[in-house]
Short mmCIF file of C-alpha atoms in Angstrom, two decimals:
data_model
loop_
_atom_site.label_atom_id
_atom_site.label_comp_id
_atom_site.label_asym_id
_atom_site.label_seq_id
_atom_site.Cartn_x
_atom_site.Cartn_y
_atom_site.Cartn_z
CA UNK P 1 34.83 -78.92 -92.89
CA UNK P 2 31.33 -76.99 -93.38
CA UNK P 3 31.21 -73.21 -92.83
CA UNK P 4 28.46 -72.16 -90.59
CA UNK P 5 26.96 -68.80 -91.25
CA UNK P 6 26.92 -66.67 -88.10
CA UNK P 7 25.70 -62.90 -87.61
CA UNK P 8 28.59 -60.90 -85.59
CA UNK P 9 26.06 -60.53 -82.37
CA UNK P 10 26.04 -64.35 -82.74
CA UNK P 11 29.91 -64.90 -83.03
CA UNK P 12 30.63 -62.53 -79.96
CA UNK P 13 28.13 -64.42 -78.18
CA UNK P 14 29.71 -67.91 -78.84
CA UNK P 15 33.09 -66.23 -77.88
CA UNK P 16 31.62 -64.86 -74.29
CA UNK P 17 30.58 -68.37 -73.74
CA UNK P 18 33.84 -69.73 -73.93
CA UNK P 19 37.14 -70.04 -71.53
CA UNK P 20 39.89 -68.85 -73.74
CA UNK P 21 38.24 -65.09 -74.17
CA UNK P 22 36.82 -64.39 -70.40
CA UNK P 23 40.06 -62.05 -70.06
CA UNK P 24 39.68 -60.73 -73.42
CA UNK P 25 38.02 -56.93 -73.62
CA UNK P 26 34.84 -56.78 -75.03
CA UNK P 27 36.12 -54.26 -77.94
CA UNK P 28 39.11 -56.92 -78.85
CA UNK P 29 36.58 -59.57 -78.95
CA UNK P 30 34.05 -57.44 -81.30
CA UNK P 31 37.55 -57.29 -83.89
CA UNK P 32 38.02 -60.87 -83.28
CA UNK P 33 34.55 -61.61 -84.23
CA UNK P 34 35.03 -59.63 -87.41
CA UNK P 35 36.92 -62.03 -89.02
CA UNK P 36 36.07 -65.41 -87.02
CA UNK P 37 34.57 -68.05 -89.10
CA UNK P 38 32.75 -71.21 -86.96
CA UNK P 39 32.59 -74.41 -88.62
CA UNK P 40 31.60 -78.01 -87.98
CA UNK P 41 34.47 -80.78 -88.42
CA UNK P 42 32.95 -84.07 -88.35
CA UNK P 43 34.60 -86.94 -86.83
CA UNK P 44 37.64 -88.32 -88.04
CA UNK P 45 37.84 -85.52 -90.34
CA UNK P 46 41.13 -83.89 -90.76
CA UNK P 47 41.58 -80.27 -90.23
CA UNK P 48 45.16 -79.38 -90.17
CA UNK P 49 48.49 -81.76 -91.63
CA UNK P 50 51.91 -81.42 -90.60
CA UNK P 51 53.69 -78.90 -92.45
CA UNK P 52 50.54 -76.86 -92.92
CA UNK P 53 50.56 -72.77 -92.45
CA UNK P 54 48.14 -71.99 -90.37
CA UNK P 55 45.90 -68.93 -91.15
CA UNK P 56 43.71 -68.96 -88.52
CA UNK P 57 43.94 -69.59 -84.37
CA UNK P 58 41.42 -72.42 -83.43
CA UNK P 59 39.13 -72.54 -80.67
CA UNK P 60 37.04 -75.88 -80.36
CA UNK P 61 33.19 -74.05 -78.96
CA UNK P 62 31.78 -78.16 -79.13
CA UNK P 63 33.68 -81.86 -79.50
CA UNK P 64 37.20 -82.60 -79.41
CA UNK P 65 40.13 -82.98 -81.98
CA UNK P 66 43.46 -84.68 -81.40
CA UNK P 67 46.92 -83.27 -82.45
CA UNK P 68 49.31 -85.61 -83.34
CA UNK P 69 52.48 -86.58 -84.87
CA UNK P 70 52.14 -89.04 -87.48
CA UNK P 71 54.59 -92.07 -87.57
CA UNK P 72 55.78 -94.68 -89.63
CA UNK P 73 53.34 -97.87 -89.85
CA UNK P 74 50.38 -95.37 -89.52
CA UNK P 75 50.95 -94.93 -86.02
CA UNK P 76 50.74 -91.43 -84.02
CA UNK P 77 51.95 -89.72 -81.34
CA UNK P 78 48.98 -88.06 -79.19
CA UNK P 79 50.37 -84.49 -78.42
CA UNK P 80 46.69 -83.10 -77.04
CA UNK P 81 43.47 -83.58 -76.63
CA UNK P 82 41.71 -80.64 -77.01
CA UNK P 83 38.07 -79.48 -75.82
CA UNK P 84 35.69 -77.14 -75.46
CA UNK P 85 37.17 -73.69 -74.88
CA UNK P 86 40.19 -74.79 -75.25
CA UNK P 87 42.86 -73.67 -78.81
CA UNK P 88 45.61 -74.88 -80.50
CA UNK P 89 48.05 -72.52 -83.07
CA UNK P 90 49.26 -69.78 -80.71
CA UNK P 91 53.00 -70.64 -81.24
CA UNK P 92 52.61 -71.48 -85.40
CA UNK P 93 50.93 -67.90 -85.45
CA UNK P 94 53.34 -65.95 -83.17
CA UNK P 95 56.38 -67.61 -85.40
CA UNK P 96 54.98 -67.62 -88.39
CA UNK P 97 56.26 -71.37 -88.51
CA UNK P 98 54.01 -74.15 -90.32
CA UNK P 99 52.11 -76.23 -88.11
CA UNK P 100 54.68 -79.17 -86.30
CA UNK P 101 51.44 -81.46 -86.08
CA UNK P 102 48.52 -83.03 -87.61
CA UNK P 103 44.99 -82.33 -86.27
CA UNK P 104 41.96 -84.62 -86.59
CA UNK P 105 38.41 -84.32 -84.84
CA UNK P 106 38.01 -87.07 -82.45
CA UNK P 107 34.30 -86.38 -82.14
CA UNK P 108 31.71 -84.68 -84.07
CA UNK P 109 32.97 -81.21 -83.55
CA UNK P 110 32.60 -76.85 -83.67
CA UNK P 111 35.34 -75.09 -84.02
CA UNK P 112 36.04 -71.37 -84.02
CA UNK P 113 38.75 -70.00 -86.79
CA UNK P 114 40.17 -66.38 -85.42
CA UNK P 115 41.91 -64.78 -88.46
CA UNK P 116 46.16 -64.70 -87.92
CA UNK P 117 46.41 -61.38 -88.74
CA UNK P 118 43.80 -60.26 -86.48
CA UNK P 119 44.71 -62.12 -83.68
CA UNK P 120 48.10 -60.94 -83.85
CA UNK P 121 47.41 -57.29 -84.86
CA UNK P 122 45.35 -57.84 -81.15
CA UNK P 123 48.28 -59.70 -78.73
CA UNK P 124 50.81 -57.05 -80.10
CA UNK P 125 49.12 -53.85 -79.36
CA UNK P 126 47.94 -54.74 -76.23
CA UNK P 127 50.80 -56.09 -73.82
CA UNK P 128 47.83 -57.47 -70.95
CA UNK P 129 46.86 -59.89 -74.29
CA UNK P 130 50.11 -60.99 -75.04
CA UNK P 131 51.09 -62.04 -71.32
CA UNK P 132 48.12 -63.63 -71.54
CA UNK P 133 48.91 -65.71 -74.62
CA UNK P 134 51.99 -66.39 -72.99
CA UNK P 135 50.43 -67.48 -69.89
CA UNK P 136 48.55 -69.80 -72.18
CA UNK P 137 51.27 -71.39 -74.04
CA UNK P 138 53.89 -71.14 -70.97
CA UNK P 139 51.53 -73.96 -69.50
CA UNK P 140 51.13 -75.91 -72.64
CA UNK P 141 54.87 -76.32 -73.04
CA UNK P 142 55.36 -77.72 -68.97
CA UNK P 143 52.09 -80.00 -69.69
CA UNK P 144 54.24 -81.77 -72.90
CA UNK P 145 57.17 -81.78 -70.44
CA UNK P 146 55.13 -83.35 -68.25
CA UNK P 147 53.66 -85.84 -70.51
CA UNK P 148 57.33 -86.72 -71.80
CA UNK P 149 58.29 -87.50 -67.98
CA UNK P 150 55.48 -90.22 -68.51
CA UNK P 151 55.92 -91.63 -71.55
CA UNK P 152 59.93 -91.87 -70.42
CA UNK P 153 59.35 -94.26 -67.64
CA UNK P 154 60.01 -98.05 -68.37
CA UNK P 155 56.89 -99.49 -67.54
CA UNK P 156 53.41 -99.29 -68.53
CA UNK P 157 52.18 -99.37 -64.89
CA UNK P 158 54.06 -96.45 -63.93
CA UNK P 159 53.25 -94.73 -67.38
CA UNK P 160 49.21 -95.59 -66.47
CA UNK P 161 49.58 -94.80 -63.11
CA UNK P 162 51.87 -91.18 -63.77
CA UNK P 163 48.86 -90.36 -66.39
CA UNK P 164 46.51 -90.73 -63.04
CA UNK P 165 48.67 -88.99 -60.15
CA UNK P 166 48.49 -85.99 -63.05
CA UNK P 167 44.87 -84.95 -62.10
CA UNK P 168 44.81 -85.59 -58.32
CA UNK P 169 44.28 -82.12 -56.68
CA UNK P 170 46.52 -81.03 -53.72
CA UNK P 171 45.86 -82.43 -50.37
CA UNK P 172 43.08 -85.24 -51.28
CA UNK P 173 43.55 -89.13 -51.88
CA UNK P 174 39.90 -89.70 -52.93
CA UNK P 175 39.67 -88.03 -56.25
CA UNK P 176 38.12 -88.88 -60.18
CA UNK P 177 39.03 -88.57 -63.49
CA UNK P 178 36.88 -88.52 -66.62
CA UNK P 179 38.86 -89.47 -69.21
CA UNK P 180 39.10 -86.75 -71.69
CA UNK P 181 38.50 -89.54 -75.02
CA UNK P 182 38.96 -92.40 -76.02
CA UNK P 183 41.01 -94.76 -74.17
CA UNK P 184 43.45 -95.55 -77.75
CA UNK P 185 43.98 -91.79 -77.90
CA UNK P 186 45.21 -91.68 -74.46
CA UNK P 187 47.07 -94.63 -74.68
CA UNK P 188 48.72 -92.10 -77.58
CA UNK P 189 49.77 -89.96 -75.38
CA UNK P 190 50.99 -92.74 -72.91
CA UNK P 191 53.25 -94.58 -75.43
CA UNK P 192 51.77 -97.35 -75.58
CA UNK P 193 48.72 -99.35 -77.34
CA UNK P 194 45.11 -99.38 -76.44
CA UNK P 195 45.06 -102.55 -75.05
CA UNK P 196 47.65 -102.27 -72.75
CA UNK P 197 46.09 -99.43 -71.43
CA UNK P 198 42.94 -101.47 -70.66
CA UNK P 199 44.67 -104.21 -68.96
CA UNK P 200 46.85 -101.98 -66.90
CA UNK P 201 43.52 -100.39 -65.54
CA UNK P 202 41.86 -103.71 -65.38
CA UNK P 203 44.98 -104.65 -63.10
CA UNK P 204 44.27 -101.27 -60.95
CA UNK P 205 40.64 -101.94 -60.43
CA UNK P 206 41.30 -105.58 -59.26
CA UNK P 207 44.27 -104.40 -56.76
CA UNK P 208 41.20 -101.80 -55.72
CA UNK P 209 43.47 -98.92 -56.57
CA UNK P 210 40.61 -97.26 -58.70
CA UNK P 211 36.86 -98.48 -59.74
CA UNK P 212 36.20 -97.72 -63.47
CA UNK P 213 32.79 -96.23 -64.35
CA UNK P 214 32.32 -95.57 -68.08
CA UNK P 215 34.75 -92.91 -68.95
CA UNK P 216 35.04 -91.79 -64.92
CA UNK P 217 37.68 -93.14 -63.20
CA UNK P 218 37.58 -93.12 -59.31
CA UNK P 219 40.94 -92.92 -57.58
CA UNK P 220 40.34 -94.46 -54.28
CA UNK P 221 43.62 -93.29 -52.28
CA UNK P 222 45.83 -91.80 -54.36
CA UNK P 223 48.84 -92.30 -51.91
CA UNK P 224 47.96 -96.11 -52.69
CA UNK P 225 48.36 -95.80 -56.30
CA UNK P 226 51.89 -93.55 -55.68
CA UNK P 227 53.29 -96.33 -53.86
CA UNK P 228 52.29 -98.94 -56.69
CA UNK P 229 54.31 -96.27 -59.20
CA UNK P 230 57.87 -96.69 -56.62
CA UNK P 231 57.41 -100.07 -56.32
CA UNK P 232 57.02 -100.69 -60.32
CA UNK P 233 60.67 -98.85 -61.02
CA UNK P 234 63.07 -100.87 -61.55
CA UNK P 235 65.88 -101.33 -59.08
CA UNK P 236 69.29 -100.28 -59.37
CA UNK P 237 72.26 -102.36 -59.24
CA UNK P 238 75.78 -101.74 -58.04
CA UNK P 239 78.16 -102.72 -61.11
#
């Protein structure tokens, strides 16, 4: 992890520029800035380990970094995957619990460290920043339910195919995804390995459910790809 030096015009400027601050006032982002730090993380480098404290909120500005579990057999469980303008460390920092996770760049990354006692000298006197946070974290928390729905079901089609109906916007069949890393990262996430990912997609693009492009993946009629989820469950017999 290499500190980058940054004047404070420079450091509210990076801040403007991304997501998780367009609410933010300008004067709580100039006391922000005061004591933000931005760094570079190069890949596979490891920022944070399970039962850290966390001192700082992070914000990535470039890259990606994945938070995960760590299990026996060096295996993980993919919590996130988190990118440009999006943070991680809200709840550790609110708590004042250590950090449930370990967090590793999955790219050659920036990242932007907002000092804890800042940050929540900022979210407590102003209520309109602490709904906010809330907001923030509120969505986080139904995204993991979300992703434990997925990883519950039985089968690795419906698993794939769950991960897929998860981006399709309301009211359109025709829709793509661009997969937000790499395909063992999301198989993570999925519960299961990198290769069964792959062939489960391979099996999708052959049944001309989707057409893979690179990282894009082109859903061609999503209602399609729903009915291949209901007919992978398993039936239920009368005992």
């Amino acid at each position: 992890m290499n500190q980058l030096p940054l004047a404070h015009l420079q450091m509210l400027e990076t801040m403007g520029r991304l997501a998780y601050f367009q609410e933010w006032p300008q004067e709580t982002r100039d006391r922000l800035a005061s004591g933000a730090k931005l760094f570079a993380l190069p890949k596979n480098n490891v920022l944070v380990h399970k039962g850290d404290s966390l001192d700082s909120l992070y914000v990535v500005v470039s890259g990606r970094v994945r938070l995960f579990i760590p299990l026996p057999n060096n295996m993980e469980r993919v919590i996130a995957l988190v990118g440009k303008g999006e943070s991680f460390g809200e709840s550790c920092l609110v708590l004042s619990e250590i950090c449930p996770f370990q967090v590793i760049a999955g790219q050659d990354s920036h990242l932007l460290a907002i000092d804890a006692m800042v940050y929540r000298r900022e979210i407590r006197s102003r209520p309109e920043l602490g709904m906010h946070v809330l907001e923030r974290v509120a969505r986080r928390f139904l995204d993991t339910m979300h992703d434990m729905e997925i990883c519950a079901q039985p089968s690795s089609v419906m698993r794939v195919v769950g991960y897929l109906m998860q981006h399709q916007p309301p009211h359109e069949q025709s829709f793509a995804i661009n997969l937000p890393g790499r395909k063992c990262d999301i198989a993570g996430k999925l519960g299961i390995t990198q290769e069964t990912f792959s062939r489960v997609l391979s099996f999708l693009g052959k049944q001309g459910l989707i057409l893979m492009n690179g990282s894009q993946i082109q859903v061609a009629d999503g209602a399609k790809l729903a009915q291949l989820n209901t007919a992978a469950r398993p039936k239920k017999t009368l005992q």
